[in-house]
XYZ file of C-alpha atoms in Angstrom:
698
model
C -24.829 3.951 43.694
C -26.825 3.859 46.853
C -29.232 6.671 47.539
C -29.353 8.763 50.653
C -31.972 11.383 51.184
C -31.133 14.965 52.070
C -27.445 14.999 51.117
C -27.111 16.751 47.781
C -25.463 19.777 46.205
C -26.455 21.787 43.153
C -23.350 20.717 41.224
C -23.889 17.066 40.379
C -20.381 16.755 38.957
C -18.913 17.833 42.278
C -21.015 15.312 44.165
C -19.999 12.535 41.788
C -16.383 12.888 42.928
C -17.246 11.276 46.251
C -18.419 7.844 47.210
C -21.859 8.008 48.887
C -20.587 7.059 52.345
C -17.712 9.574 52.121
C -20.084 12.282 50.936
C -22.522 11.568 53.751
C -19.748 11.592 56.363
C -18.492 14.963 55.155
C -22.018 16.339 55.336
C -22.426 15.040 58.893
C -19.159 16.630 59.986
C -20.057 19.914 58.282
C -23.447 20.056 60.006
C -21.831 19.275 63.367
C -20.041 22.631 63.436
C -23.103 24.753 62.704
C -23.718 27.452 65.274
C -27.029 28.154 66.975
C -28.158 30.143 63.937
C -27.562 27.134 61.703
C -24.548 28.715 59.988
C -20.975 27.571 59.392
C -18.222 30.160 59.144
C -14.847 29.870 57.431
C -13.197 30.033 60.844
C -15.049 26.861 61.880
C -13.327 24.790 59.190
C -9.675 24.458 60.370
C -10.471 22.479 63.559
C -12.861 20.340 61.517
C -10.573 19.733 58.550
C -7.495 18.876 60.598
C -9.386 15.832 61.899
C -10.180 14.527 58.402
C -8.055 11.539 57.462
C -6.953 12.921 54.098
C -5.625 16.128 55.676
C -4.545 15.250 59.227
C -1.150 13.843 58.293
C -0.273 16.727 55.959
C -1.408 19.886 57.713
C -1.752 21.365 61.165
C -4.780 23.399 62.129
C -2.780 26.624 61.823
C -1.598 25.732 58.314
C -5.157 25.002 57.187
C -6.259 28.312 58.666
C -3.459 30.074 56.796
C -4.380 28.420 53.497
C -8.060 29.297 53.882
C -7.022 32.829 54.750
C -5.491 33.137 51.296
C -8.989 32.864 49.818
C -11.043 34.522 52.530
C -10.121 37.882 54.030
C -12.750 37.533 56.749
C -12.841 34.200 58.592
C -16.275 35.105 59.945
C -17.799 34.820 56.463
C -20.531 32.214 56.157
C -19.670 29.204 53.999
C -22.004 26.653 52.447
C -21.542 22.883 52.087
C -20.700 23.032 48.385
C -17.903 25.559 48.922
C -16.634 23.449 51.827
C -16.376 20.450 49.493
C -14.380 22.456 46.956
C -11.998 23.704 49.644
C -11.643 20.142 50.926
C -10.730 18.851 47.453
C -8.260 21.703 47.008
C -6.504 20.924 50.297
C -6.626 17.222 49.560
C -4.782 17.844 46.305
C -2.150 19.910 48.105
C -1.781 17.176 50.700
C -1.125 14.684 47.926
C 1.556 16.881 46.363
C 3.178 17.349 49.760
C 3.345 13.605 50.389
C 5.155 13.056 47.108
C 2.377 11.182 45.391
C 2.560 8.041 47.535
C -0.771 8.129 49.383
C -4.419 8.049 48.498
C -4.311 7.895 44.729
C -8.032 8.718 44.605
C -7.271 12.294 45.688
C -5.288 12.822 42.471
C -8.290 11.777 40.431
C -10.608 14.011 42.444
C -8.373 17.052 42.242
C -7.751 16.462 38.561
C -11.484 16.158 37.989
C -12.168 19.381 39.880
C -9.501 21.184 37.852
C -10.929 19.782 34.624
C -14.377 21.062 35.570
C -13.053 24.565 36.231
C -11.195 24.591 32.920
C -14.225 23.259 31.031
C -16.555 25.816 32.571
C -14.084 28.612 31.910
C -13.719 27.636 28.263
C -17.487 27.340 27.775
C -18.284 30.666 29.426
C -15.525 32.413 27.469
C -17.028 31.163 24.203
C -20.472 32.282 25.363
C -19.181 35.766 26.205
C -17.266 35.983 22.928
C -20.530 35.335 21.078
C -22.988 37.484 23.007
C -20.758 40.486 23.757
C -18.800 40.561 20.503
C -20.457 43.806 19.389
C -20.385 45.611 22.727
C -18.932 49.103 22.131
C -16.598 48.922 25.122
C -15.730 45.224 25.434
C -15.115 44.488 21.753
C -11.586 45.864 22.128
C -10.863 42.973 24.525
C -12.721 40.247 22.610
C -12.521 37.511 21.601
C -10.841 36.034 24.658
C -8.748 32.891 24.501
C -10.616 30.046 26.284
C -7.317 28.414 27.218
C -5.930 31.512 28.934
C -6.857 33.466 32.055
C -8.232 36.354 30.003
C -11.655 35.891 31.614
C -10.380 36.363 35.164
C -8.266 39.355 34.187
C -11.023 41.087 32.229
C -13.531 40.530 35.027
C -11.396 42.407 37.547
C -12.740 45.859 36.619
C -16.396 44.806 36.910
C -17.513 45.971 33.460
C -17.764 42.456 32.033
C -20.138 41.243 34.741
C -22.370 44.309 34.377
C -22.588 43.798 30.617
C -23.263 40.079 31.001
C -26.118 40.785 33.432
C -27.692 43.053 30.823
C -27.429 40.268 28.257
C -29.233 37.921 30.652
C -31.960 40.405 31.615
C -31.861 43.434 29.313
C -32.219 46.794 30.997
C -31.256 45.616 34.477
C -28.312 48.029 34.642
C -28.279 51.548 33.257
C -24.951 51.384 31.463
C -24.469 55.098 32.042
C -23.775 54.165 35.663
C -20.917 51.776 34.780
C -17.372 53.117 35.118
C -15.832 52.324 31.728
C -12.522 54.139 31.591
C -9.613 52.090 30.276
C -7.809 52.438 33.580
C -9.987 52.382 36.692
C -8.851 53.197 40.191
C -9.722 50.913 43.108
C -12.725 53.028 44.072
C -14.214 52.834 40.568
C -13.590 49.094 40.338
C -15.290 48.566 43.662
C -18.299 50.588 42.471
C -18.612 48.419 39.357
C -18.430 45.215 41.373
C -20.926 46.510 43.918
C -23.271 47.414 41.068
C -22.780 43.978 39.511
C -23.409 42.050 42.742
C -26.535 44.005 43.688
C -27.836 43.724 40.137
C -27.105 39.995 40.097
C -29.248 39.620 43.214
C -31.959 41.629 41.482
C -32.202 39.104 38.639
C -32.217 36.074 40.930
C -28.572 35.113 41.488
C -27.419 33.858 44.880
C -24.395 35.899 45.947
C -24.351 35.337 49.707
C -20.739 34.113 49.802
C -19.329 36.495 47.182
C -17.847 39.915 47.922
C -16.403 42.684 45.795
C -12.862 41.722 46.825
C -13.403 38.210 45.435
C -14.257 39.738 42.053
C -11.437 42.273 42.125
C -8.991 39.432 42.691
C -10.672 37.266 40.039
C -11.033 34.182 42.271
C -11.863 31.419 39.763
C -14.368 29.290 41.693
C -16.472 32.206 42.928
C -16.316 34.121 39.661
C -17.257 31.092 37.545
C -20.070 30.297 39.952
C -21.542 33.777 39.507
C -21.103 33.774 35.726
C -22.743 30.345 35.593
C -25.826 31.683 37.387
C -26.066 34.716 35.103
C -25.790 32.620 31.927
C -28.294 30.106 33.288
C -30.815 32.888 33.878
C -30.261 34.097 30.311
C -30.659 30.692 28.703
C -33.722 29.702 30.747
C -35.541 33.021 30.395
C -38.060 31.684 27.868
C -38.817 28.441 29.731
C -42.242 29.578 30.941
C -45.754 29.879 29.565
C -45.697 33.664 29.447
C -42.735 33.771 27.070
C -43.448 30.455 25.282
C -47.169 29.572 25.498
C -46.511 26.660 23.123
C -45.092 24.780 26.115
C -48.629 23.639 26.952
C -47.996 20.976 24.340
C -45.585 19.123 26.633
C -48.420 18.272 29.017
C -49.165 14.567 28.784
C -51.797 13.960 26.092
C -52.961 17.524 26.598
C -54.571 16.539 29.890
C -51.820 17.654 32.263
C -52.194 20.335 34.874
C -51.212 23.656 33.321
C -50.911 25.228 36.762
C -48.465 22.492 37.743
C -46.393 23.353 34.675
C -46.406 27.014 35.702
C -45.057 26.044 39.122
C -42.017 24.161 37.805
C -38.560 25.665 37.948
C -37.206 26.535 34.459
C -34.728 23.639 34.455
C -37.573 21.238 35.283
C -39.593 22.653 32.393
C -36.565 22.093 30.153
C -36.386 18.451 31.248
C -40.114 18.035 30.627
C -39.724 19.522 27.149
C -36.782 17.248 26.408
C -38.611 14.110 27.542
C -41.655 15.142 25.505
C -39.597 15.034 22.316
C -37.615 11.937 23.362
C -40.867 10.038 23.818
C -41.924 11.046 20.323
C -38.558 9.869 18.991
C -38.846 6.440 20.600
C -36.281 6.931 23.378
C -37.329 4.548 26.139
C -35.635 6.167 29.132
C -36.715 9.267 31.050
C -34.032 11.894 31.492
C -34.099 13.185 35.070
C -30.881 15.220 35.166
C -28.299 16.933 32.988
C -25.452 14.734 34.165
C -25.465 10.924 34.323
C -28.580 10.559 32.153
C -27.032 12.363 29.176
C -23.328 11.571 29.413
C -23.545 8.759 26.834
C -25.019 11.334 24.366
C -27.731 8.895 23.223
C -30.558 11.098 24.505
C -29.089 14.022 22.579
C -28.943 11.961 19.397
C -32.637 11.066 19.688
C -33.602 14.651 20.578
C -31.819 16.192 17.607
C -33.172 13.560 15.223
C -36.698 14.596 16.256
C -36.047 18.339 16.056
C -33.823 18.441 12.969
C -34.066 15.157 11.047
C -32.691 16.832 7.931
C -29.262 16.981 9.573
C -29.386 13.441 10.955
C -26.240 11.313 10.744
C -26.981 7.557 10.929
C -23.568 6.946 12.457
C -24.472 8.866 15.609
C -26.461 6.044 17.191
C -24.398 3.282 15.620
C -21.084 4.360 17.097
C -20.008 2.528 20.249
C -17.695 5.222 21.598
C -19.468 7.816 23.775
C -16.956 10.578 23.013
C -17.280 10.027 19.283
C -21.089 10.012 19.617
C -20.917 13.280 21.566
C -18.811 14.785 18.777
C -21.387 13.774 16.172
C -24.147 15.223 18.337
C -22.349 18.564 18.505
C -21.830 18.482 14.725
C -25.584 17.912 14.311
C -26.428 20.789 16.671
C -24.046 23.106 14.858
C -25.646 22.320 11.501
C -29.045 23.331 12.894
C -27.673 26.667 14.063
C -26.398 26.120 17.613
C -23.109 27.843 18.329
C -20.466 25.350 19.427
C -18.988 26.202 22.795
C -19.262 22.781 24.382
C -16.746 19.960 23.890
C -17.498 16.222 23.525
C -15.585 15.656 26.761
C -17.923 18.031 28.619
C -20.872 15.853 27.636
C -19.142 12.586 28.494
C -17.936 13.904 31.854
C -21.516 14.819 32.698
C -20.871 18.434 33.745
C -24.330 19.538 34.853
C -24.144 23.275 34.177
C -22.619 22.827 30.731
C -25.095 20.162 29.627
C -28.014 22.252 30.875
C -26.686 25.183 28.835
C -26.439 22.945 25.761
C -30.043 21.742 26.031
C -31.257 25.308 26.644
C -29.411 26.413 23.519
C -31.137 23.689 21.508
C -34.505 24.857 22.880
C -33.815 28.441 21.815
C -32.724 27.425 18.352
C -35.545 24.971 17.639
C -38.104 23.987 20.267
C -40.188 21.852 17.915
C -43.455 22.913 19.541
C -46.752 23.483 17.787
C -47.869 26.873 16.524
C -51.490 25.758 16.392
C -53.425 28.639 17.975
C -56.039 26.268 19.359
C -53.459 24.426 21.422
C -51.924 27.530 22.926
C -55.014 29.709 23.291
C -55.503 28.843 26.949
C -51.913 29.633 27.855
C -52.135 32.976 26.053
C -55.286 33.850 27.982
C -53.400 33.647 31.272
C -53.470 37.148 32.690
C -51.753 38.641 35.691
C -52.505 41.472 38.021
C -49.558 43.651 37.005
C -49.026 45.089 40.473
C -49.279 41.690 42.174
C -46.763 40.301 39.687
C -44.318 43.099 40.458
C -44.775 42.606 44.182
C -44.312 38.835 43.838
C -41.100 39.401 41.906
C -39.759 41.833 44.502
C -40.515 39.636 47.520
C -39.242 36.484 45.803
C -35.914 38.110 44.963
C -35.663 39.563 48.462
C -36.239 36.161 50.092
C -33.663 34.495 47.858
C -31.160 37.278 48.616
C -31.278 36.380 52.312
C -29.449 33.145 51.541
C -32.312 30.733 52.154
C -31.354 27.167 51.362
C -34.315 26.522 49.067
C -34.633 28.753 46.029
C -38.106 30.221 45.464
C -39.029 30.205 41.773
C -42.579 31.491 42.038
C -44.242 32.570 45.274
C -47.827 32.061 44.147
C -47.372 28.765 42.333
C -45.212 27.239 45.066
C -47.949 28.049 47.539
C -50.811 27.098 45.282
C -49.458 23.581 44.840
C -49.480 23.010 48.562
C -45.732 23.510 48.876
C -46.200 26.434 51.235
C -42.570 27.308 50.546
C -41.689 23.940 52.031
C -38.268 22.505 51.398
C -38.361 19.059 49.856
C -34.724 18.299 50.594
C -33.959 19.533 54.091
C -35.882 20.159 57.276
C -36.503 23.841 56.704
C -39.167 25.659 54.871
C -38.394 28.847 53.046
C -41.035 31.059 54.635
C -40.199 29.775 58.107
C -36.520 30.128 57.311
C -37.022 33.737 56.240
C -38.892 34.424 59.466
C -36.051 32.884 61.441
C -33.509 35.072 59.617
C -35.535 38.243 60.056
C -36.495 37.473 63.676
C -33.888 34.996 65.002
C -35.314 32.434 67.391
C -38.921 33.052 66.400
C -39.481 29.678 64.704
C -40.159 26.595 66.812
C -38.762 23.918 64.527
C -40.001 21.158 66.830
C -43.545 22.086 65.887
C -42.856 22.095 62.149
C -43.714 18.934 60.216
C -41.070 17.547 57.905
C -42.133 17.190 54.263
C -43.351 15.340 52.356
C -46.562 15.926 54.288
C -49.308 13.358 53.785
C -52.043 15.015 55.811
C -53.421 18.450 54.825
C -53.925 19.523 58.435
C -50.161 19.219 58.992
C -49.599 21.740 56.213
C -52.063 24.082 57.887
C -50.244 23.636 61.202
C -46.970 24.726 59.625
C -48.628 27.777 58.144
C -50.428 28.514 61.401
C -47.007 28.883 62.986
C -46.130 31.401 60.262
C -49.246 33.389 61.142
C -48.534 33.071 64.870
C -45.043 34.519 64.420
C -46.523 37.362 62.375
C -48.851 38.084 65.265
C -45.921 38.083 67.694
C -44.154 40.609 65.461
C -47.298 42.759 65.615
C -48.199 42.347 61.956
C -51.747 43.063 60.878
C -53.083 39.553 60.262
C -56.828 40.177 60.293
C -58.573 37.545 58.165
C -55.321 35.635 57.618
C -55.095 31.996 58.662
C -52.700 29.192 57.881
C -55.212 27.725 55.459
C -55.089 30.914 53.364
C -51.391 30.299 52.747
C -52.037 26.635 51.929
C -54.737 27.644 49.466
C -52.478 30.235 47.871
C -54.497 33.399 48.578
C -52.329 35.797 46.602
C -53.445 39.069 48.145
C -53.131 37.871 51.709
C -49.743 36.280 51.076
C -48.400 39.455 49.434
C -49.670 41.537 52.348
C -47.890 39.262 54.834
C -44.643 39.273 52.857
C -44.714 43.056 52.601
C -45.009 43.378 56.369
C -42.172 40.881 56.787
C -39.892 42.765 54.393
C -40.800 46.106 55.977
C -40.145 44.749 59.463
C -36.709 43.557 58.362
C -35.791 46.950 56.891
C -36.920 48.893 59.928
C -35.090 46.552 62.307
C -31.884 47.049 60.324
C -32.290 50.813 60.521
C -33.091 50.645 64.216
C -29.907 48.656 64.855
C -27.846 51.528 63.440
C -29.576 54.207 65.479
C -27.287 54.096 68.513
C -29.449 56.588 70.396
C -32.917 55.560 69.257
C -33.541 54.374 72.844
C -35.375 51.320 71.566
C -38.035 53.346 69.754
C -39.503 52.153 66.480
C -38.597 53.743 63.161
C -41.655 54.613 61.077
C -42.407 55.732 57.544
C -42.632 59.374 58.667
C -39.285 59.066 60.423
C -37.632 57.913 57.171
C -39.319 60.639 55.111
C -38.174 63.323 57.533
C -34.625 61.949 57.454
C -34.586 62.079 53.629
C -36.004 65.629 53.521
C -33.484 66.756 56.105
C -30.621 65.141 54.199
C -31.512 66.914 50.960
C -32.050 70.230 52.750
C -28.569 69.985 54.256
C -27.093 70.273 50.747
C -28.883 73.548 50.065
C -31.554 72.041 47.851
C -35.247 72.589 48.522
C -36.972 69.506 47.068
C -39.117 67.754 49.731
C -41.886 65.129 49.864
C -44.793 64.726 52.269
C -45.377 60.990 51.857
C -44.362 58.004 49.768
C -47.349 58.635 47.507
C -46.208 62.152 46.617
C -46.691 62.426 42.845
C -43.568 64.560 42.469
C -41.527 61.421 43.136
C -42.321 60.198 39.607
C -39.827 62.637 38.059
C -36.990 60.893 39.886
C -35.372 64.172 40.927
C -36.072 63.661 44.636
C -34.125 60.388 44.747
C -31.304 61.749 42.607
C -30.906 64.642 45.025
C -31.027 62.229 47.968
C -28.367 59.984 46.432
C -26.209 63.011 45.710
C -26.666 64.136 49.310
C -25.412 60.860 50.775
C -22.623 60.411 48.179
C -21.919 63.625 46.213
C -19.711 62.039 43.552
C -22.078 59.235 42.545
C -24.617 61.211 40.452
C -23.564 62.580 37.073
C -25.959 65.496 36.682
C -25.164 65.734 32.967
C -27.167 62.516 32.549
C -30.211 63.688 34.509
C -33.342 64.873 32.694
C -36.099 67.221 33.899
C -38.346 64.211 34.427
C -41.338 65.762 32.672
C -42.240 63.298 29.913
C -42.636 59.537 30.425
C -39.429 58.980 28.486
C -37.495 61.379 30.716
C -39.005 59.847 33.850
C -37.925 56.364 32.758
C -34.391 57.508 32.026
C -34.140 59.024 35.502
C -35.764 56.020 37.207
C -33.433 53.543 35.509
C -30.432 55.667 36.451
C -31.610 55.965 40.080
C -31.818 52.204 40.541
C -28.344 51.588 39.111
C -26.769 54.440 41.091
C -28.365 53.172 44.315
C -27.037 49.672 43.660
C -23.672 51.131 42.733
C -23.182 52.651 46.190
C -24.336 49.448 47.890
C -28.140 49.401 48.146
C -29.750 45.979 47.782
C -33.056 46.818 46.085
C -35.485 44.917 43.879
C -37.805 47.532 42.400
C -38.341 48.374 38.728
C -38.231 51.771 36.972
C -42.022 51.603 36.622
C -42.338 51.533 40.408
C -40.732 54.979 40.597
C -42.629 56.355 37.603
C -45.955 55.196 39.027
C -44.986 56.041 42.638
C -45.472 52.558 44.085
C -45.569 53.461 47.766
C -44.156 50.184 49.065
C -41.197 50.348 46.707
C -40.603 54.032 47.483
C -40.251 53.108 51.143
C -37.832 50.251 50.390
C -35.696 52.496 48.179
C -35.531 55.354 50.691
C -34.899 52.994 53.604
C -32.092 51.265 51.668
C -30.395 54.589 50.936
C -30.790 55.589 54.580
C -29.340 52.267 55.752
C -26.318 52.643 53.482
C -25.785 56.209 54.673
C -25.900 55.223 58.338
C -23.526 52.311 57.734
C -20.983 54.509 56.008
C -21.410 57.677 58.084
C -21.069 56.771 61.784
C -21.297 60.430 62.739
C -24.819 60.505 61.322
C -25.928 57.874 63.840
C -24.487 59.919 66.692
C -25.752 63.333 65.594
C -29.270 62.083 65.001
C -30.205 62.095 68.668
C -31.761 65.548 68.524
C -33.517 64.564 65.345
C -34.944 61.487 67.057
C -36.352 63.643 69.814
C -37.917 65.996 67.318
C -39.878 63.141 65.854
C -40.423 61.212 69.029
C -44.117 60.919 68.295
C -43.301 59.135 65.062
C -40.739 56.842 66.639
C -43.054 55.736 69.406
C -46.016 54.956 67.197
C -46.996 51.308 66.756
C -46.124 49.197 63.775
C -48.412 50.120 60.878
C -51.547 48.147 60.172
C -51.991 46.868 56.661
C -55.625 47.863 57.042
C -54.575 51.491 57.157
C -55.921 52.146 60.646
C -52.894 54.232 61.677
C -51.952 57.533 60.141
C -48.367 56.368 59.755
C -49.508 53.426 57.666
C -50.733 55.480 54.725
C -48.430 53.336 52.659
C -50.628 50.327 53.197
C -54.015 52.028 53.536
C -54.035 52.650 49.810
C -54.184 48.910 49.169
C -56.645 47.409 51.672
C -57.468 44.710 49.146
C -54.050 43.251 49.824
C -55.086 42.226 53.313
C -58.845 41.725 53.359
C -60.317 39.239 50.978
C -64.110 39.062 50.891
C -64.029 35.308 50.441
C -61.965 34.955 53.581
C -63.702 37.580 55.690
C -65.093 34.974 58.053
C -61.598 33.769 59.006
C -60.060 35.684 61.902
C -56.793 34.762 63.534
C -56.338 35.311 67.239
C -53.723 34.296 69.741
C -56.175 31.903 71.364
C -55.535 29.490 68.506
C -52.032 28.967 69.836
C -52.688 28.733 73.573
C -51.605 25.117 73.667
C -48.553 25.606 71.479
C -45.083 25.941 72.932
C -44.245 29.615 73.203
C -41.305 31.173 71.431
C -39.563 34.473 71.922
C -38.144 36.931 69.469
C -34.852 38.462 70.432
């Protein structure tokens, strides 16, 4: 198969259903309908699809629009290329049925293949759920599900299953006291569960840009399976890093590899590296580069299992000529060594990427075959993190990914440290620049950005200089920050920049809902005063003076605020006094789940509330305020007098991360995040960009 750069999708099996030239043509047509923001909406598809040869003779534009409307309530929803391909295959199959089976026999194969993939994924995920949630107090009455039925889609409609599955993937993400678990839920309660599930899924790293609560309520197979696939993948790959499994240092070539490079790899890449490490030991001559075509003959699996569990080896596995039979023997071998069987031989032979990745991850969990020699892993165990920086990195990474950027960020610091500078290696966009363009549309001058791979270091610096320039235009505090600091991976300076970017985005969203703000800025003090006023309006007296107020640690302030904006959402029988650390954690965990349940997209941890992390306290309060303004239009209108009362706050400049303004007390507590002694001689000024083409921020 010929190769063509830049035209790929995450689902290799889906891509394999198209010839390269057909795939490339579809990509070209899809890109051609992008709007000025680089997005394609569902409503853009009918006029595009009606011109495609496979559909033009079977459907009119109106019919295509009607059929898409059956899956999408809002035609203004954004749609990605992969979803477009699935919709195209679906319509192509319908076109074939309509024509009586006389045209384009390849469409039958494609549609059949797509249906087979859905059925295979459904069966695999059902088996996974049956295993991991078998003892759940609520769900066990519905388990085990039948993999051949639609039990999965029906059970998922009330939202409980997804919430429970997220907690299996990342324990403690959802406070299960916040889940509505009655046997019969009304529409409101179902919607709350799905909202909680979607916001929690984002908080563990899932991409849910094109998924809404209605999709889950209706149990739409493709979208639901896509979300479940991401959740299970996160669960199975959780230990594929040096922090959880320091023994992974052994996979470095001859012990001389770059440990920092290993830390920068995405979990699935680490899994491939681990697999190839053992295959090399077993005498397998090929290098496995994917979980699809490279493993579909099952030979790599046979070698891998013979290395890891030779006591269960079956000589017939490698001798058999039939790939399906070999795959069956491989699964028998894996089962004997303790792996639960929820994959079929056909899944391996078909090369379904997600299912094969899950199989290899399961093998890793059961028996990774790595050394326990303390001398070999001592360096990895000595790796230490600044706890606060790690939390901040996690928060900003999840926030960036939640914006729907095309290139998933696995680790902010390591991506930067390796010279990636958040650069996309597949398309023409770079994640940090893309985030800037989403937060401040039109701010990025893509003509001045150099397409990767970048051979010359100064080109990397130029790209990052544009990042700094845009920050300056947005009135960020960028003292001592230059493009080279991003290239070099200066953690403190990068975190400081990302915080200002995230804060700017939140405040702009709030400002957009203040119909009478008269263009004035919204500051930290403005948000605090709104929250105090909201609580006071309910007859309660709890107030805070700043986002570093120690009383916040009890959690009672946020519980009262949440109750003020949505009285029915807080169950006060579950609330503690918040005096001991244990009581504070219970309240903090409950706060986060309740906030997500009403619709807040937040990425903080319970510890952030307990320790009164000022940045996270602002994001939480601002998110609650944003939700309240979205759902209470009268609040936007009646706030005019309030805005005047705090006019001095609203007109103050954007806060400096150096803490020079009184309103920026949030950032003044952490000056080390913006001024690094080693970089104190680097000062950024607008004069550096005098010769660059100017851009404007709308």
